[in-house]
Coordinates of C-alpha atoms in Angstrom, one line a residue:
Chain A
M19 CA -7.4 -16.3 19.9
S20 CA -5.0 -16.6 17.4
T21 CA -5.6 -19.5 15.1
L22 CA -8.6 -19.7 12.2
E23 CA -10.2 -22.9 14.4
E24 CA -10.3 -20.5 17.5
N25 CA -12.1 -17.5 15.5
A26 CA -14.2 -19.2 12.9
G27 CA -18.1 -19.9 13.2
P28 CA -20.6 -17.8 11.4
V29 CA -20.9 -13.9 11.7
L30 CA -24.3 -13.0 12.6
D31 CA -24.0 -9.3 12.7
P32 CA -21.0 -7.8 11.1
T33 CA -21.2 -4.6 13.3
S34 CA -20.6 -6.6 16.3
D35 CA -18.8 -9.7 15.3
F36 CA -16.8 -9.5 12.1
N37 CA -14.3 -11.3 10.9
I38 CA -11.2 -10.1 8.7
F39 CA -10.1 -13.8 7.9
D40 CA -13.6 -15.3 7.0
P41 CA -13.5 -17.1 3.6
E42 CA -16.1 -15.1 1.9
F43 CA -14.6 -11.4 3.6
V44 CA -11.4 -12.4 2.3
R45 CA -12.8 -12.9 -1.3
D46 CA -15.2 -10.2 -1.6
P47 CA -14.8 -7.9 1.4
Y48 CA -17.0 -5.1 -0.3
P49 CA -20.5 -6.2 0.4
T50 CA -19.6 -6.4 4.2
M51 CA -17.8 -3.2 4.5
H52 CA -21.2 -1.6 2.8
D53 CA -23.7 -3.2 5.2
I54 CA -21.3 -2.0 8.5
R55 CA -20.7 1.4 6.3
E56 CA -24.3 2.0 6.1
S57 CA -25.5 0.7 9.1
K58 CA -26.3 2.6 12.5
C59 CA -22.5 1.3 13.2
P60 CA -20.3 2.4 11.1
I61 CA -17.4 1.8 13.3
A62 CA -17.9 -1.8 14.1
H63 CA -16.0 -3.8 16.6
S64 CA -15.3 -7.2 17.0
E65 CA -14.2 -9.6 19.8
R66 CA -12.1 -12.0 17.3
W67 CA -8.5 -12.2 16.7
G68 CA -7.8 -10.3 20.3
G69 CA -10.7 -7.6 19.4
S70 CA -10.6 -4.2 17.0
W71 CA -12.5 -1.6 15.8
F72 CA -13.2 -1.3 12.1
P73 CA -14.1 2.1 10.9
T74 CA -15.7 2.2 7.2
R75 CA -16.4 5.5 6.7
Y76 CA -14.0 7.9 4.8
E77 CA -14.0 10.7 6.9
D78 CA -13.4 8.6 10.0
V79 CA -10.8 6.5 8.7
V80 CA -9.0 9.6 7.8
A81 CA -9.6 11.2 10.9
I82 CA -8.2 8.6 12.7
A83 CA -4.9 8.3 10.6
Q84 CA -4.4 11.9 11.2
E85 CA -4.6 11.9 15.1
H86 CA -1.6 10.1 15.2
E87 CA -1.1 11.0 19.2
T88 CA -4.2 9.4 20.2
F89 CA -4.0 6.5 17.5
T90 CA -0.5 5.4 17.9
S91 CA 1.3 3.1 15.5
R92 CA 3.2 1.0 18.3
D93 CA 1.8 -2.0 16.6
I94 CA 0.4 -1.8 12.7
V95 CA -0.3 -5.6 12.1
V96 CA -4.2 -6.4 12.1
V97 CA -3.7 -9.2 14.8
P98 CA -1.7 -8.9 17.9
R99 CA 1.6 -11.0 18.0
A100 CA 1.9 -13.9 20.8
A101 CA 3.8 -12.4 24.0
A102 CA 5.9 -15.5 23.9
A103 CA 7.4 -13.9 20.3
E104 CA 8.6 -10.9 21.7
G105 CA 12.3 -11.8 22.5
A106 CA 12.5 -13.5 18.7
Y107 CA 11.6 -9.4 17.4
A108 CA 15.2 -8.6 19.1
G109 CA 13.9 -4.6 19.2
V110 CA 13.7 -4.8 15.4
A111 CA 10.5 -2.9 14.1
A112 CA 9.8 -1.4 10.8
P113 CA 10.4 2.2 11.1
P114 CA 9.1 4.8 10.0
I115 CA 5.8 2.8 10.0
T116 CA 5.9 2.0 13.5
S117 CA 7.5 4.6 14.7
D118 CA 5.8 7.4 16.9
P119 CA 6.5 11.2 16.9
P120 CA 9.3 12.7 17.8
D121 CA 11.7 9.7 16.1
H122 CA 9.0 9.3 13.4
H123 CA 10.7 12.5 11.8
W124 CA 14.3 11.6 11.4
H125 CA 13.2 7.6 11.0
R126 CA 11.2 8.9 8.0
R127 CA 13.5 11.7 6.8
L128 CA 16.2 9.6 6.3
I129 CA 14.3 7.3 3.7
L130 CA 12.2 9.4 2.0
P131 CA 14.6 10.6 -0.7
V132 CA 15.3 7.5 -2.1
F133 CA 11.3 7.5 -2.5
A134 CA 10.6 10.9 -3.8
P135 CA 9.4 10.4 -7.8
Q136 CA 12.3 11.9 -9.4
A137 CA 14.8 9.0 -7.4
V138 CA 12.0 6.2 -8.7
A139 CA 12.1 7.3 -12.2
K140 CA 15.5 5.4 -12.3
Y141 CA 13.9 2.0 -12.0
E142 CA 11.6 2.3 -14.9
Q143 CA 13.8 0.8 -17.7
S144 CA 14.7 -2.1 -15.4
T145 CA 11.0 -3.1 -14.4
R146 CA 10.0 -2.9 -17.8
D147 CA 12.7 -4.9 -18.8
L148 CA 11.9 -7.4 -16.0
C149 CA 8.0 -7.4 -17.0
N150 CA 8.9 -8.6 -20.7
Q151 CA 11.1 -11.2 -19.5
L152 CA 8.4 -12.4 -17.6
I153 CA 6.1 -12.6 -20.1
D154 CA 8.4 -14.2 -22.8
K155 CA 8.4 -17.2 -20.3
F156 CA 4.7 -17.8 -20.7
I157 CA 3.5 -15.9 -23.7
D158 CA 3.7 -18.9 -26.3
K159 CA 1.8 -20.7 -23.9
G160 CA -1.3 -19.3 -24.2
H161 CA -2.2 -18.7 -20.7
A162 CA -0.6 -18.0 -17.4
D163 CA -1.4 -17.4 -13.6
A164 CA -1.6 -13.8 -13.5
A165 CA -0.6 -13.5 -9.8
T166 CA 2.2 -16.2 -9.3
D167 CA 3.5 -16.1 -12.9
Y168 CA 3.5 -12.4 -12.9
A169 CA 2.1 -10.0 -10.2
Q170 CA 3.9 -11.7 -7.5
Q171 CA 7.5 -11.7 -9.4
I172 CA 7.9 -7.9 -10.1
P173 CA 7.9 -6.1 -6.7
V174 CA 10.3 -8.6 -4.8
R175 CA 12.8 -8.2 -7.5
V176 CA 12.7 -4.6 -7.3
I177 CA 13.1 -4.1 -3.7
A178 CA 15.7 -6.4 -3.7
T179 CA 17.7 -4.3 -6.0
M180 CA 17.1 -1.1 -4.2
L181 CA 17.9 -2.8 -1.0
G182 CA 21.3 -4.4 -2.5
V183 CA 20.8 -8.0 -1.6
P184 CA 20.5 -11.0 -4.1
V185 CA 17.6 -10.7 -6.7
E186 CA 18.3 -14.8 -7.0
M187 CA 16.7 -15.1 -3.6
S188 CA 13.5 -13.6 -4.4
D189 CA 11.7 -16.7 -4.0
E190 CA 12.7 -16.9 -0.2
F191 CA 11.8 -13.6 0.2
T192 CA 8.4 -13.9 -1.1
S193 CA 8.1 -16.9 1.1
W194 CA 9.1 -14.8 4.2
V195 CA 7.0 -12.1 3.5
R196 CA 3.9 -14.1 2.9
G197 CA 5.2 -16.0 6.1
V198 CA 4.7 -12.8 8.3
L199 CA 2.0 -10.8 6.5
E200 CA -0.1 -13.4 5.2
I201 CA -0.2 -16.9 6.4
G202 CA 1.6 -16.2 9.7
L203 CA -1.4 -13.8 10.9
T204 CA -3.5 -16.7 11.1
D205 CA -0.6 -19.2 12.2
P206 CA 1.6 -17.6 14.9
K207 CA 4.5 -20.4 14.5
V208 CA 4.9 -19.5 10.5
R209 CA 4.9 -15.8 11.7
L210 CA 7.7 -16.1 14.1
E211 CA 9.6 -18.4 11.8
N212 CA 9.5 -16.2 9.1
R213 CA 10.3 -13.1 11.2
I214 CA 13.3 -14.7 12.5
N215 CA 14.3 -15.7 8.8
I216 CA 14.0 -11.7 7.8
I217 CA 15.9 -10.3 11.1
S218 CA 18.4 -13.2 10.7
F219 CA 19.3 -12.4 7.0
F220 CA 19.5 -8.1 7.5
K221 CA 21.8 -9.0 10.4
Q222 CA 24.2 -11.1 8.1
Q223 CA 23.8 -8.1 5.6
L224 CA 24.4 -5.3 7.9
E225 CA 27.7 -7.5 9.1
D226 CA 28.5 -7.4 5.5
R227 CA 28.4 -3.9 4.7
K228 CA 29.9 -3.2 8.3
A229 CA 33.1 -5.6 6.9
N230 CA 32.9 -4.1 3.5
P231 CA 30.8 -0.9 2.4
R232 CA 29.7 -0.4 -0.7
E233 CA 29.5 2.9 -2.9
N234 CA 25.6 3.9 -3.6
D235 CA 24.4 1.4 -1.2
L236 CA 21.4 1.7 0.8
I237 CA 22.5 -0.3 3.9
T238 CA 26.0 1.3 3.8
D239 CA 24.2 4.6 3.4
L240 CA 21.8 4.2 6.4
L241 CA 24.8 2.4 8.5
N242 CA 26.9 5.5 7.9
S243 CA 24.0 8.4 9.0
G244 CA 25.2 8.1 12.4
D245 CA 27.0 11.6 11.9
K246 CA 22.9 13.4 11.3
Y247 CA 21.0 11.1 13.6
P248 CA 21.3 8.7 16.3
V249 CA 20.9 5.6 14.0
T250 CA 21.5 2.0 15.5
D251 CA 21.7 -1.4 14.1
Q252 CA 18.1 -2.0 15.0
Y253 CA 17.0 0.9 12.9
V254 CA 18.6 -0.1 9.9
M255 CA 17.7 -3.5 9.9
G256 CA 13.9 -2.3 11.2
V257 CA 13.6 -0.3 7.7
C258 CA 15.3 -3.3 5.3
N259 CA 12.5 -5.3 7.1
L260 CA 9.6 -2.6 6.4
M261 CA 11.1 -2.3 3.0
L262 CA 10.7 -6.3 2.1
V263 CA 7.6 -6.7 4.2
A264 CA 5.8 -3.7 3.2
G265 CA 7.1 -3.2 -0.5
I266 CA 6.3 -6.7 -1.8
D267 CA 3.1 -8.0 -0.7
T268 CA 1.3 -4.8 -1.1
T269 CA 2.3 -3.6 -4.8
W270 CA 1.9 -7.3 -5.8
S271 CA -1.5 -7.8 -4.6
A272 CA -2.5 -4.2 -6.6
I273 CA -1.0 -5.4 -10.0
G274 CA -3.0 -8.6 -9.4
S275 CA -6.3 -7.1 -8.5
S276 CA -6.1 -4.8 -11.3
L277 CA -4.9 -7.9 -14.1
W278 CA -8.0 -9.4 -12.2
H279 CA -10.3 -6.4 -13.3
L280 CA -8.9 -6.2 -16.3
A281 CA -9.2 -9.8 -17.5
Q282 CA -13.4 -9.3 -17.1
H283 CA -13.1 -5.9 -18.6
P284 CA -12.0 -6.1 -22.3
E285 CA -13.1 -2.3 -23.1
H286 CA -11.2 -1.4 -20.5
C287 CA -8.1 -2.6 -22.1
E288 CA -9.2 -1.6 -25.1
R289 CA -9.4 2.1 -23.8
L290 CA -6.1 2.1 -22.2
R291 CA -4.4 0.8 -25.0
S292 CA -6.2 3.3 -27.7
T293 CA -5.7 6.2 -25.4
P294 CA -2.4 6.3 -23.2
E295 CA -3.3 9.6 -21.4
L296 CA -5.8 7.9 -19.5
W297 CA -2.8 6.3 -17.6
A298 CA -2.6 8.8 -14.7
T299 CA -6.0 8.7 -13.8
A300 CA -6.5 4.9 -14.3
I301 CA -3.7 3.8 -11.9
E302 CA -5.3 6.2 -9.0
E303 CA -8.5 4.6 -10.0
L304 CA -7.2 1.0 -9.6
L305 CA -5.7 2.0 -6.3
R306 CA -8.8 3.4 -4.9
A307 CA -10.9 0.6 -6.3
Y308 CA -8.6 -2.2 -5.2
S309 CA -6.3 -0.9 -2.3
P310 CA -4.8 -3.7 -1.0
V311 CA -3.7 -2.3 2.6
T312 CA -5.3 -2.7 5.8
M313 CA -3.2 -1.1 8.5
A314 CA -3.8 -1.0 12.5
R315 CA -3.5 1.8 15.0
I316 CA -3.1 1.2 18.7
V317 CA -5.6 3.8 21.4
D318 CA -2.6 5.4 23.6
H319 CA -5.3 6.7 26.1
D320 CA -9.1 5.7 26.5
T321 CA -11.0 8.5 24.4
E322 CA -14.5 8.4 22.8
F323 CA -14.1 8.7 18.8
Q324 CA -17.9 9.0 17.0
G325 CA -19.8 7.8 20.2
C326 CA -17.5 4.6 20.4
P327 CA -15.6 4.0 23.9
M328 CA -12.0 3.2 23.2
K329 CA -9.5 2.1 25.7
A330 CA -6.3 2.4 26.0
G331 CA -4.5 -0.3 24.3
D332 CA -7.7 -1.3 21.8
R333 CA -6.4 -2.1 18.5
I334 CA -8.0 -0.3 15.1
L335 CA -8.2 -1.7 11.7
M336 CA -7.5 1.2 9.2
S337 CA -9.6 0.0 6.3
F338 CA -8.2 2.2 3.6
P339 CA -10.3 -0.6 1.1
A340 CA -13.4 0.2 3.1
A341 CA -12.8 4.3 3.0
N342 CA -12.2 4.3 -0.6
R343 CA -15.4 2.4 -1.7
D344 CA -17.5 5.2 0.7
P345 CA -20.3 6.9 -1.2
R346 CA -20.4 9.8 0.7
Q347 CA -16.7 10.6 -0.6
F348 CA -17.2 8.8 -4.5
D349 CA -19.8 8.8 -6.9
N350 CA -20.4 5.1 -8.0
P351 CA -17.7 3.8 -5.9
D352 CA -18.2 -0.1 -6.5
E353 CA -17.6 1.1 -10.3
V354 CA -14.3 1.5 -12.3
I355 CA -14.0 4.5 -14.1
L356 CA -10.7 5.2 -15.9
D357 CA -11.0 8.6 -15.9
R358 CA -12.3 9.5 -12.7
E359 CA -11.0 12.9 -12.1
H360 CA -12.0 13.9 -8.7
N361 CA -10.1 11.0 -6.6
R362 CA -9.1 11.9 -2.9
H363 CA -8.2 8.2 -2.3
V364 CA -6.3 6.8 0.4
A365 CA -5.0 3.9 -0.8
F366 CA -1.5 4.5 0.8
G367 CA -3.0 5.7 3.8
S368 CA -2.9 9.6 5.3
G369 CA -1.3 12.1 7.5
I370 CA 2.5 11.1 8.8
H371 CA 2.3 7.4 7.8
R372 CA 1.4 8.3 4.2
C373 CA 3.2 5.0 2.6
A374 CA 6.8 6.3 2.1
G375 CA 6.9 3.7 -1.0
S376 CA 4.1 5.1 -2.8
N377 CA 5.7 6.6 -5.7
L378 CA 7.4 3.5 -6.3
A379 CA 4.4 1.3 -6.1
R380 CA 3.1 3.8 -8.6
L381 CA 5.6 3.0 -11.1
E382 CA 5.5 -1.0 -11.1
L383 CA 1.9 -1.0 -11.1
R384 CA 1.8 1.4 -14.1
V385 CA 4.8 -0.3 -16.0
A386 CA 3.3 -3.8 -14.8
L387 CA 0.0 -3.3 -16.5
Q388 CA 1.4 -1.3 -19.4
V389 CA 3.9 -4.1 -20.3
W390 CA 1.3 -6.6 -20.1
L391 CA -1.3 -4.8 -22.2
E392 CA 1.6 -4.0 -24.9
R393 CA 2.2 -7.9 -25.1
I394 CA -1.2 -9.3 -24.0
P395 CA -4.0 -7.1 -25.2
K396 CA -6.9 -9.4 -24.7
F397 CA -7.0 -12.1 -22.1
S398 CA -9.8 -13.2 -19.8
L399 CA -10.2 -15.3 -16.6
V400 CA -9.9 -19.2 -17.2
D401 CA -12.5 -19.7 -14.4
P402 CA -13.7 -16.8 -12.1
A403 CA -14.6 -19.2 -9.2
S404 CA -11.3 -20.2 -9.5
V405 CA -9.5 -17.3 -8.8
T406 CA -7.9 -17.4 -4.8
W407 CA -7.5 -14.5 -2.6
A408 CA -5.5 -13.3 0.1
G409 CA -7.1 -10.9 3.3
G410 CA -6.6 -9.3 6.4
Q411 CA -3.7 -6.7 6.3
V412 CA -3.3 -7.0 2.2
H413 CA -6.1 -8.3 0.0
G414 CA -5.1 -9.4 -3.6
P415 CA -5.4 -12.6 -5.9
R416 CA -2.9 -15.3 -5.1
I417 CA -3.9 -17.9 -8.0
C418 CA -6.0 -16.0 -10.9
N419 CA -5.6 -17.9 -14.1
V420 CA -6.0 -16.4 -17.4
R421 CA -5.9 -17.1 -21.3
F422 CA -5.3 -15.2 -24.2
Chain B
M27 CA -5.3 32.4 -9.5
R28 CA -2.0 31.6 -7.3
V29 CA -1.6 28.4 -5.5
K30 CA 0.6 27.4 -2.3
V31 CA 1.4 24.1 -0.7
D32 CA 0.8 24.2 2.9
A33 CA 4.1 22.7 3.8
D34 CA 3.0 21.4 7.6
S35 CA 0.1 19.8 6.0
C36 CA 1.9 18.0 3.1
Q37 CA 2.6 14.4 3.6
G38 CA 4.0 13.8 -0.1
Q39 CA 1.0 12.2 -1.5
Q40 CA 1.9 13.6 -5.0
M41 CA -1.9 13.6 -5.8
C42 CA -1.4 17.3 -6.9
S43 CA 1.4 16.6 -9.6
I44 CA -0.9 13.8 -10.7
A45 CA -3.5 15.9 -11.0
A46 CA -1.5 19.1 -12.6
P47 CA 2.0 18.1 -13.5
E48 CA 2.4 21.4 -14.8
V49 CA 1.5 23.3 -11.5
F50 CA 2.9 21.0 -8.7
G51 CA 6.4 19.0 -8.6
S52 CA 8.5 17.3 -5.8
D53 CA 11.2 18.3 -3.6
E54 CA 13.7 16.0 -2.9
L55 CA 11.6 14.4 0.0
G56 CA 8.7 13.9 -2.2
H57 CA 6.8 16.8 -0.7
A58 CA 5.3 19.1 -3.2
T59 CA 6.7 22.2 -4.8
V60 CA 4.8 25.2 -7.0
L61 CA 6.4 25.3 -10.4
I62 CA 4.6 28.1 -11.2
T63 CA 4.7 31.0 -8.1
G64 CA 2.8 33.9 -10.0
D65 CA -0.5 34.0 -11.9
L66 CA -1.5 30.5 -13.3
P67 CA -2.7 30.8 -16.9
A68 CA -6.6 30.3 -17.2
E69 CA -6.1 27.2 -19.0
L70 CA -4.4 25.5 -16.2
H71 CA -7.0 26.6 -13.5
T72 CA -9.4 23.3 -13.4
K73 CA -6.5 21.2 -13.3
A74 CA -5.2 23.2 -10.0
R75 CA -8.6 23.0 -8.6
R76 CA -8.7 19.3 -9.1
A77 CA -5.1 18.8 -7.6
Q78 CA -6.7 20.5 -4.6
A79 CA -10.1 18.5 -4.3
N80 CA -7.8 15.3 -4.8
C81 CA -4.9 15.9 -1.8
P82 CA -6.0 14.0 1.1
E83 CA -4.2 16.2 3.4
D84 CA -6.0 19.6 2.2
A85 CA -2.5 21.1 1.6
I86 CA -3.4 22.8 -1.4
I87 CA -4.2 26.5 -0.9
I88 CA -5.8 28.7 -3.9
E89 CA -6.0 32.6 -3.8
E90 CA -8.1 34.1 -6.4

């Protein structure tokens, strides 16, 4: 049950048979989330894709996220991987996102300083320069694909710079990440090939740093942290793997969705340009309304949650996008309100696995949108029907042609 | 009004420093710190309450 063909077929009742890769759900998941959330069964279950639970109410998603002892992070991908593929992972996970306590504490402690707000601020100017260079390439044409020509190009370069790996390899990194997190989720062969690409690449990078340690270099610093924590090569490779996989697709999807929204709301573009103090709440609102990420949890032991009999090993899809559209938590949840002040969104999750890169993601999203609106204040979709989307783990536009 | 951060609950969401940058900051791990430890001036009360309401971890404590 790991390919689109095996899992195809009409969904008669989403509360008992939802399909996260159904083309309509991938394009616009919010109506289905609404139907499940307001049904008698707001925690849906489906046998498709190896079986999973799908909580849709804010309160339930947050409660599960915070109960990390019962709902573990031993696998956080929305579909299981093939048992035959285990060996190829070489013991490399994606710490701290795949770590549980007690190791989770030091797995996270080691990387948090790199992502603190004051630490990521140093990437603002280079991100701004990058965004301007990207726009230089297409502004005279009067049209562009906001997803592939712009959004997709930004986070990969920021992350490559942070990791100290060649920025010129950005297209390859993007292709690997899509291979494991997007295309590979419905094609096990692609997933495995690209996982091996990533692990092999970072294995070489680690060997290089051991032979030639660098100053102010994240990989060198992690390798040299053995005096404080039981750091292994698998851990360092895992962190690199996480930063690449979790740092690229997610933020590019948030930038892309936000541009897709702004292309259809010239009044929002105008307000953001005339009222710059709106940016702080606007970024949080766009993150809420277009939260890209769904993470999985694995049930540790048989338990009952809100009347649902969950068995050890069951998969739960933590739909932060569904939680963030729950009317019990947000007034008019389907409306983007740029100055929404009460906004307790969980786009970055909740509990001990709060997205470590959240401050970097916010910075990239804000700078990408600010530079776009400075250079391209008025733009619109060429054809709303031609926009394509990815979904499942990360939701965002993949082709989004705009004219200006 | 005085504010505190429950360090055991704080996960570094930074929603507080976004809602009330005058009142909340960040330590080297990105967890919340309180910038004004004494009585908050009245003009910051609304922002401090918003910071508390927006914290998904319920980590902001307000004493009045």
